[in-house]
Coordinates of C-alpha atoms in Angstrom, one line a residue:
X1 CA 4.6 -111.0 -44.2
X2 CA 2.3 -112.1 -41.4
X3 CA 4.9 -114.3 -39.7
X4 CA 7.4 -111.4 -39.7
X5 CA 5.2 -108.7 -38.2
X6 CA 3.2 -108.6 -34.9
X7 CA -0.5 -109.4 -35.3
X8 CA -3.4 -109.2 -33.0
X9 CA -4.8 -112.4 -31.4
X10 CA -8.5 -112.8 -31.2
X11 CA -10.8 -115.3 -29.6
X12 CA -14.6 -115.3 -29.2
X13 CA -14.0 -116.1 -25.5
X14 CA -12.4 -112.7 -24.9
X15 CA -15.2 -110.1 -24.8
X16 CA -12.9 -107.1 -24.4
X17 CA -11.5 -107.6 -27.9
X18 CA -14.2 -109.1 -30.1
X19 CA -13.5 -109.8 -33.7
X20 CA -16.9 -108.9 -34.9
X21 CA -18.7 -112.3 -34.9
X22 CA -18.7 -115.2 -32.5
X23 CA -19.7 -118.8 -32.0
X24 CA -18.7 -121.6 -29.6
X25 CA -15.0 -122.7 -29.5
X26 CA -13.0 -124.4 -26.8
X27 CA -11.7 -121.9 -24.3
X28 CA -8.0 -122.7 -25.0
X29 CA -8.4 -122.3 -28.8
X30 CA -7.2 -118.8 -29.4
X31 CA -7.5 -117.9 -33.1
X32 CA -4.5 -116.3 -34.8
X33 CA -5.9 -114.2 -37.7
X34 CA -4.6 -111.4 -39.8
X35 CA -7.8 -109.3 -40.4
X36 CA -11.2 -109.9 -39.0
X37 CA -13.3 -109.3 -42.1
X38 CA -12.8 -109.0 -45.9
X39 CA -14.8 -109.1 -49.1
X40 CA -15.8 -112.6 -50.0
X41 CA -14.5 -111.9 -53.6
X42 CA -11.0 -112.2 -52.2
X43 CA -11.5 -115.9 -51.2
X44 CA -11.7 -119.1 -53.3
X45 CA -15.1 -119.9 -51.9
X46 CA -15.7 -122.6 -54.4
X47 CA -12.8 -124.6 -52.9
X48 CA -14.5 -124.8 -49.6
X49 CA -17.2 -127.0 -48.2
X50 CA -20.2 -125.2 -46.7
X51 CA -22.6 -125.6 -43.8
X52 CA -25.5 -123.3 -43.6
X53 CA -26.1 -121.7 -40.1
X54 CA -29.2 -120.2 -38.6
X55 CA -28.9 -116.5 -37.8
X56 CA -29.6 -117.2 -34.1
X57 CA -26.3 -119.2 -33.8
X58 CA -24.1 -116.2 -34.7
X59 CA -23.8 -112.7 -33.1
X60 CA -22.4 -109.7 -34.8
X61 CA -20.6 -106.8 -33.2
X62 CA -21.9 -104.2 -35.6
X63 CA -20.0 -101.3 -33.9
X64 CA -16.7 -103.2 -34.3
X65 CA -17.5 -104.3 -37.8
X66 CA -18.3 -100.7 -38.9
X67 CA -14.6 -99.9 -38.4
X68 CA -13.8 -102.2 -41.3
X69 CA -16.8 -101.6 -43.6
X70 CA -19.9 -99.5 -43.6
X71 CA -22.0 -101.7 -45.9
X72 CA -22.4 -104.7 -43.7
X73 CA -26.0 -105.9 -43.9
X74 CA -28.3 -105.0 -41.0
X75 CA -30.0 -108.4 -41.4
X76 CA -27.8 -111.0 -43.3
X77 CA -29.6 -113.0 -45.9
X78 CA -27.3 -116.0 -45.7
X79 CA -24.7 -117.3 -43.2
X80 CA -22.6 -120.4 -43.7
X81 CA -19.5 -121.9 -42.2
X82 CA -16.8 -122.7 -44.7
X83 CA -14.6 -125.7 -44.1
X84 CA -11.9 -127.8 -45.7
X85 CA -11.3 -131.3 -44.7
X86 CA -13.4 -130.7 -41.6
X87 CA -11.2 -127.7 -40.6
X88 CA -13.0 -124.4 -40.1
X89 CA -11.7 -121.8 -42.5
X90 CA -14.1 -119.0 -42.1
X91 CA -17.7 -117.6 -41.9
X92 CA -19.4 -116.4 -45.1
X93 CA -22.0 -113.7 -44.4
X94 CA -23.6 -112.5 -47.6
X95 CA -20.7 -110.9 -49.4
X96 CA -18.3 -110.8 -46.5
X97 CA -15.9 -113.4 -45.1
X98 CA -14.7 -113.7 -41.5
X99 CA -11.5 -115.8 -41.7
X100 CA -10.7 -118.2 -38.9
X101 CA -7.2 -118.9 -40.3
X102 CA -4.3 -116.8 -41.6
X103 CA -5.1 -116.1 -45.2
X104 CA -2.1 -114.5 -46.8
X105 CA 0.0 -117.6 -47.7
X106 CA -3.0 -120.0 -47.9
X107 CA -4.5 -121.3 -51.1
X108 CA -7.8 -119.9 -50.1
X109 CA -6.8 -116.3 -50.8
X110 CA -7.0 -115.5 -54.5
X111 CA -3.5 -114.5 -55.9
X112 CA -4.9 -111.5 -57.7
X113 CA -6.1 -110.0 -54.4
X114 CA -2.9 -110.5 -52.4
X115 CA -2.0 -106.9 -52.9
X116 CA -5.4 -105.6 -51.8
X117 CA -5.4 -107.9 -48.9
X118 CA -2.0 -106.7 -47.6
X119 CA -3.3 -103.1 -48.0
X120 CA -6.3 -103.9 -45.8
X121 CA -3.9 -105.3 -43.2
X122 CA -1.9 -102.0 -43.3
X123 CA -5.0 -99.8 -43.3
X124 CA -6.7 -101.5 -40.4
X125 CA -3.6 -101.6 -38.3
X126 CA -3.1 -105.4 -38.3
X127 CA 0.7 -104.6 -38.5
X128 CA 0.5 -101.6 -36.1
X129 CA 2.5 -101.6 -32.9
X130 CA -0.1 -100.4 -30.3
X131 CA 2.6 -100.2 -27.7
X132 CA 3.7 -96.9 -29.3
X133 CA 2.2 -93.9 -27.6
X134 CA 1.3 -90.9 -29.7
X135 CA 2.8 -87.6 -28.7
X136 CA 0.3 -85.1 -27.4
X137 CA 0.5 -81.7 -29.1
X138 CA -1.3 -78.5 -28.4
X139 CA -1.0 -76.3 -31.4
X140 CA -1.6 -72.6 -30.7
X141 CA -3.7 -70.3 -32.9
X142 CA -0.5 -68.6 -34.1
X143 CA 1.0 -71.9 -35.2
X144 CA -2.2 -72.8 -37.0
X145 CA -2.2 -69.5 -38.8
X146 CA 1.5 -69.9 -39.8
X147 CA 0.7 -73.4 -41.1
X148 CA -2.1 -72.1 -43.3
X149 CA 0.0 -69.2 -44.5
X150 CA 2.8 -71.6 -45.5
X151 CA 0.5 -73.0 -48.2
X152 CA 0.4 -69.5 -49.8
X153 CA 3.2 -69.0 -52.3
X154 CA 3.4 -65.4 -51.3
X155 CA 5.1 -66.5 -48.0
X156 CA 7.3 -69.1 -49.7
X157 CA 9.9 -66.6 -51.0
X158 CA 10.7 -65.4 -47.4
X159 CA 10.6 -68.9 -45.9
X160 CA 13.0 -70.2 -48.6
X161 CA 15.7 -68.0 -47.0
X162 CA 15.4 -69.7 -43.6
X163 CA 18.7 -70.9 -42.1
X164 CA 19.1 -73.6 -39.5
X165 CA 15.3 -74.0 -39.7
X166 CA 15.2 -70.9 -37.5
X167 CA 16.3 -67.5 -38.8
X168 CA 16.4 -65.3 -41.8
X169 CA 19.2 -62.8 -42.6
X170 CA 17.4 -59.8 -44.1
X171 CA 16.7 -56.2 -43.2
X172 CA 13.0 -56.5 -44.1
X173 CA 10.4 -59.2 -44.5
X174 CA 7.0 -59.2 -46.2
X175 CA 4.1 -57.9 -44.0
X176 CA 2.6 -61.3 -44.2
X177 CA 5.7 -63.0 -42.8
X178 CA 6.8 -60.5 -40.1
X179 CA 4.2 -61.5 -37.6
X180 CA 5.8 -65.0 -37.3
X181 CA 9.3 -63.7 -36.4
X182 CA 11.1 -61.7 -33.8
X183 CA 13.9 -59.3 -34.6
X184 CA 17.0 -60.5 -32.7
X185 CA 20.8 -60.4 -32.6
X186 CA 22.8 -63.6 -33.4
X187 CA 26.1 -64.2 -31.7
X188 CA 28.2 -67.0 -33.1
X189 CA 31.8 -68.3 -33.6
X190 CA 32.9 -67.4 -30.0
X191 CA 36.3 -68.8 -29.4
X192 CA 35.3 -70.7 -26.2
X193 CA 31.9 -71.8 -27.5
X194 CA 32.4 -72.1 -31.2
X195 CA 29.8 -74.8 -31.6
X196 CA 27.0 -72.6 -30.3
X197 CA 24.9 -69.8 -31.6
X198 CA 23.2 -67.4 -29.2
X199 CA 20.1 -65.3 -30.0
X200 CA 19.3 -62.3 -27.9
X201 CA 16.8 -59.4 -28.0
X202 CA 18.0 -56.6 -30.2
X203 CA 19.0 -53.7 -27.8
X204 CA 16.8 -50.6 -28.1
X205 CA 18.7 -48.6 -25.5
X206 CA 21.3 -46.3 -27.1
X207 CA 23.3 -46.2 -23.9
X208 CA 25.9 -48.8 -23.0
X209 CA 24.2 -51.8 -21.4
X210 CA 25.0 -55.5 -20.7
X211 CA 23.1 -57.7 -23.1
X212 CA 24.6 -61.2 -22.6
X213 CA 26.6 -62.9 -19.9
X214 CA 27.9 -66.5 -19.9
X215 CA 29.2 -68.0 -16.6
X216 CA 30.6 -71.5 -16.2
X217 CA 29.2 -73.0 -12.9
X218 CA 32.0 -75.6 -12.6
X219 CA 35.6 -74.6 -13.2
X220 CA 36.9 -77.0 -15.8
X221 CA 40.1 -75.2 -16.9
X222 CA 42.5 -72.5 -15.9
X223 CA 40.4 -69.8 -17.5
X224 CA 38.0 -67.6 -15.6
X225 CA 34.5 -69.0 -15.0
X226 CA 33.0 -65.8 -16.4
X227 CA 33.4 -66.6 -20.0
X228 CA 31.7 -63.6 -21.6
X229 CA 30.0 -60.4 -20.6
X230 CA 28.9 -58.5 -23.7
X231 CA 27.9 -54.8 -23.7
X232 CA 26.1 -53.0 -26.4
X233 CA 28.1 -50.1 -27.9
X234 CA 26.4 -48.6 -31.0
X235 CA 26.7 -51.0 -33.9
X236 CA 29.0 -53.4 -32.0
X237 CA 29.0 -55.7 -29.0
X238 CA 32.0 -55.6 -26.7
X239 CA 33.5 -58.2 -24.4
X240 CA 36.9 -58.1 -22.6
X241 CA 37.9 -61.5 -23.9
X242 CA 36.4 -61.5 -27.3
X243 CA 36.8 -57.8 -28.1
X244 CA 34.4 -56.0 -30.4
X245 CA 32.1 -57.8 -32.8
X246 CA 29.6 -56.4 -35.3
X247 CA 26.0 -56.7 -34.4
X248 CA 24.2 -59.1 -36.7
X249 CA 20.5 -58.6 -36.8
X250 CA 18.3 -61.5 -38.0
X251 CA 14.6 -62.5 -38.0
X252 CA 14.0 -65.5 -35.7
X253 CA 10.9 -67.7 -35.8
X254 CA 8.8 -67.1 -32.7
X255 CA 9.3 -69.9 -30.1
X256 CA 6.2 -72.0 -30.6
X257 CA 6.5 -71.8 -34.4
X258 CA 10.2 -72.7 -34.2
X259 CA 9.5 -75.8 -32.2
X260 CA 6.7 -76.8 -34.6
X261 CA 8.8 -76.2 -37.6
X262 CA 11.7 -78.5 -36.6
X263 CA 9.5 -81.2 -35.2
X264 CA 6.3 -81.5 -37.1
X265 CA 5.8 -78.9 -39.8
X266 CA 6.8 -80.8 -42.9
X267 CA 5.0 -84.0 -42.0
X268 CA 1.8 -82.1 -41.5
X269 CA 2.5 -80.2 -44.8
X270 CA 2.9 -83.5 -46.6
X271 CA -0.2 -85.1 -44.9
X272 CA -2.3 -82.2 -45.9
X273 CA -1.2 -82.5 -49.5
X274 CA -2.0 -86.3 -49.5
X275 CA -5.4 -85.5 -48.1
X276 CA -6.1 -83.0 -50.9
X277 CA -5.2 -85.5 -53.7
X278 CA -6.9 -88.5 -52.1
X279 CA -9.7 -89.8 -54.4
X280 CA -7.9 -88.4 -57.5
X281 CA -4.2 -89.3 -57.6
X282 CA -4.3 -91.8 -54.8
X283 CA -6.9 -94.2 -53.4
X284 CA -6.0 -94.0 -49.8
X285 CA -3.1 -93.4 -47.3
X286 CA -2.2 -93.8 -43.6
X287 CA 0.2 -91.6 -41.7
X288 CA 2.6 -92.0 -38.8
X289 CA 2.5 -95.8 -39.0
X290 CA 4.4 -97.6 -36.2
X291 CA 5.2 -101.3 -36.7
X292 CA 8.0 -103.7 -35.8
X293 CA 10.7 -105.3 -37.9
X294 CA 11.2 -109.0 -37.9
X295 CA 13.9 -108.5 -35.2
X296 CA 11.2 -106.8 -33.0
X297 CA 12.8 -103.3 -33.3
X298 CA 10.5 -100.4 -33.8
X299 CA 9.8 -99.2 -37.3
X300 CA 8.2 -95.8 -38.0
X301 CA 6.8 -95.0 -41.4
X302 CA 5.8 -91.4 -42.1
X303 CA 3.2 -92.3 -44.6
X304 CA 2.0 -95.3 -46.6
X305 CA 0.1 -94.5 -49.8
X306 CA -2.1 -96.8 -51.9
X307 CA -2.6 -96.2 -55.6
X308 CA -4.5 -98.5 -58.0
X309 CA -1.6 -100.9 -58.3
X310 CA 1.2 -99.9 -55.9
X311 CA 2.0 -99.1 -52.3
X312 CA 4.3 -96.2 -51.7
X313 CA 6.3 -95.9 -48.5
X314 CA 6.9 -92.2 -48.0
X315 CA 9.5 -90.4 -45.8
X316 CA 9.2 -86.7 -45.0
X317 CA 12.3 -84.6 -44.1
X318 CA 12.5 -80.9 -43.4
X319 CA 15.9 -80.6 -45.2
X320 CA 16.8 -83.5 -47.5
X321 CA 20.4 -84.5 -47.6
X322 CA 22.6 -87.3 -48.9
X323 CA 22.9 -88.8 -45.4
X324 CA 19.1 -88.9 -44.9
X325 CA 18.7 -90.5 -48.4
X326 CA 21.2 -93.3 -47.5
X327 CA 19.5 -93.9 -44.1
X328 CA 16.1 -94.3 -45.8
X329 CA 17.6 -96.7 -48.4
X330 CA 18.5 -98.9 -45.5
X331 CA 15.0 -98.8 -44.2
X332 CA 13.6 -99.5 -47.7
X333 CA 15.7 -102.7 -48.0
X334 CA 14.1 -103.9 -44.7
X335 CA 10.6 -103.1 -46.1
X336 CA 11.3 -105.1 -49.3
X337 CA 12.4 -108.0 -47.2
X338 CA 9.4 -108.0 -45.0
X339 CA 6.9 -107.4 -47.8
X340 CA 8.3 -109.9 -50.3
X341 CA 4.8 -111.2 -51.1
X342 CA 4.1 -108.0 -53.1
X343 CA 7.6 -107.1 -54.2
X344 CA 6.4 -105.9 -57.6
X345 CA 4.0 -103.5 -56.0
X346 CA 6.5 -101.7 -53.7
X347 CA 7.4 -98.1 -54.4
X348 CA 9.6 -95.7 -52.3
X349 CA 9.6 -91.9 -52.0
X350 CA 11.4 -89.4 -49.8
X351 CA 10.3 -85.8 -49.9
X352 CA 12.0 -82.8 -48.4
X353 CA 11.0 -79.2 -47.8
X354 CA 14.5 -77.7 -48.2
X355 CA 17.4 -79.0 -50.2
X356 CA 20.9 -79.4 -48.9
X357 CA 23.1 -77.9 -51.6
X358 CA 25.0 -81.2 -51.9
X359 CA 22.0 -82.6 -53.7
X360 CA 23.3 -80.8 -56.8
X361 CA 25.5 -83.9 -57.4
X362 CA 22.3 -85.8 -58.5
X363 CA 21.0 -83.1 -60.9
X364 CA 23.0 -84.5 -63.8
X365 CA 21.7 -88.0 -63.4
X366 CA 18.2 -87.2 -64.6
X367 CA 17.4 -87.1 -68.3
X368 CA 15.8 -83.8 -69.4
X369 CA 12.7 -85.6 -70.7
X370 CA 12.2 -87.3 -67.3
X371 CA 12.5 -84.2 -65.3
X372 CA 9.4 -82.4 -64.0
X373 CA 9.2 -78.7 -64.8
X374 CA 10.9 -76.4 -62.3
X375 CA 13.4 -78.8 -60.7
X376 CA 17.2 -79.1 -60.5
X377 CA 17.5 -75.3 -61.3
X378 CA 16.9 -72.0 -59.6
X379 CA 13.3 -71.1 -59.5
X380 CA 12.1 -67.5 -59.6
X381 CA 11.7 -65.9 -56.1
X382 CA 13.1 -69.0 -54.3
X383 CA 16.4 -69.0 -52.4
X384 CA 16.6 -72.8 -52.2
X385 CA 16.8 -75.0 -55.3
X386 CA 14.1 -77.7 -55.6
X387 CA 15.6 -81.1 -56.7
X388 CA 14.1 -84.2 -58.2
X389 CA 15.9 -87.4 -59.0
X390 CA 16.0 -91.2 -58.4
X391 CA 18.6 -93.3 -56.7
X392 CA 18.8 -97.2 -56.8
X393 CA 17.8 -99.2 -53.8
X394 CA 18.7 -102.6 -55.3
X395 CA 18.5 -104.1 -58.8
X396 CA 14.7 -103.8 -59.1
X397 CA 13.7 -100.9 -56.8
X398 CA 14.4 -97.1 -57.0
X399 CA 14.0 -94.4 -54.4
X400 CA 12.2 -91.3 -55.8
X401 CA 13.6 -88.1 -54.2
X402 CA 12.4 -84.5 -54.5
X403 CA 12.1 -81.3 -52.5
X404 CA 9.4 -78.7 -52.7
X405 CA 8.5 -75.5 -50.8
X406 CA 5.4 -74.6 -52.8
X407 CA 2.2 -76.4 -51.5
X408 CA 0.5 -76.2 -55.0
X409 CA 3.6 -77.6 -56.7
X410 CA 4.0 -80.3 -54.0
X411 CA 0.5 -81.6 -54.8
X412 CA 1.1 -81.5 -58.5
X413 CA 4.4 -83.4 -58.3
X414 CA 3.0 -86.0 -55.9
X415 CA 0.2 -86.5 -58.4
X416 CA 2.7 -87.1 -61.2
X417 CA 4.7 -89.5 -59.1
X418 CA 1.7 -91.6 -58.0
X419 CA 0.4 -91.9 -61.6
X420 CA 3.6 -93.6 -62.8

């Protein structure tokens, strides 16, 4: 793994990036390591020679060390340099080990701790691509309120009718839901702009009035540059070219909520659920992890979850489809290649909020006794069917796929998945 991913380079001669402890080395001897500090129990200490050191010969960057552990001794009882055939391997400080060599594929790392060691490398961003810049997001109070409300199953029935992640076709919405939407007209299937949908304010004036005009700034064909000019006439919209079309009123998510919903909503929904089950169903997790493949191309992982014996790579999708499943399978194969050291501990999961109807093709592949309650069939008060199934990645790995709108059900299903 470590020779396939980008790692940090540390040296005690570079004060801007201290590894946590320091002692004299030649200035040109940069130390390539994987993680600055780990429990001494991970290391075959008995295979190493030892040289006791006086505490005054070693300094500790307590602030830096606290990022990795909060139990490092204030005053160490014993410090020793561990060597093998006169080569420095690491520094033993009470129950902690500061490696001075890559440990993963060395004989000094105990095989039974290889899984835990790799998790520490993930958790403490040894594999992280720090060139990636996080997107800044300012979430309004209305968006925060919508996100909290989305965890309440009373809102889920309305939200399950959402189309294009944007609008709901309905005369009425629940009082709880209405404040997050605007009442608008949708105009679609125009002959000259058949790939577009237009949303305009619902006219309140009973008199004839212009509600939408579309003009082409550059003349690209023999047609007029004025493509459409719609007028409101009672229950219809009129245009000279298109003729009369029925008014179609829909509920459209308010702009800030709409942008949040298509870009970030379900990731945050999933992260919140993982946070709630941390300490019970899972031991730990990291979110929005950016690394690099062995070919140096960027790799984004929505979430990486650690259970007692496995690491789950989790993908979040607003609407799960066959195409997205196939794309993630390709990514899973790369992960398997780059984490071959813990192949038996790798698990893969893709979770969606909505289901594309085409997922019904997988519903017959699951044995009834293996199917969680409430999946692969219509659920009361929901207008989108939740699915749950597995698809093969290769001969030894499967991809678990499921969709869930209910926050409570999402947490319970995740709990069941991670306990396997």
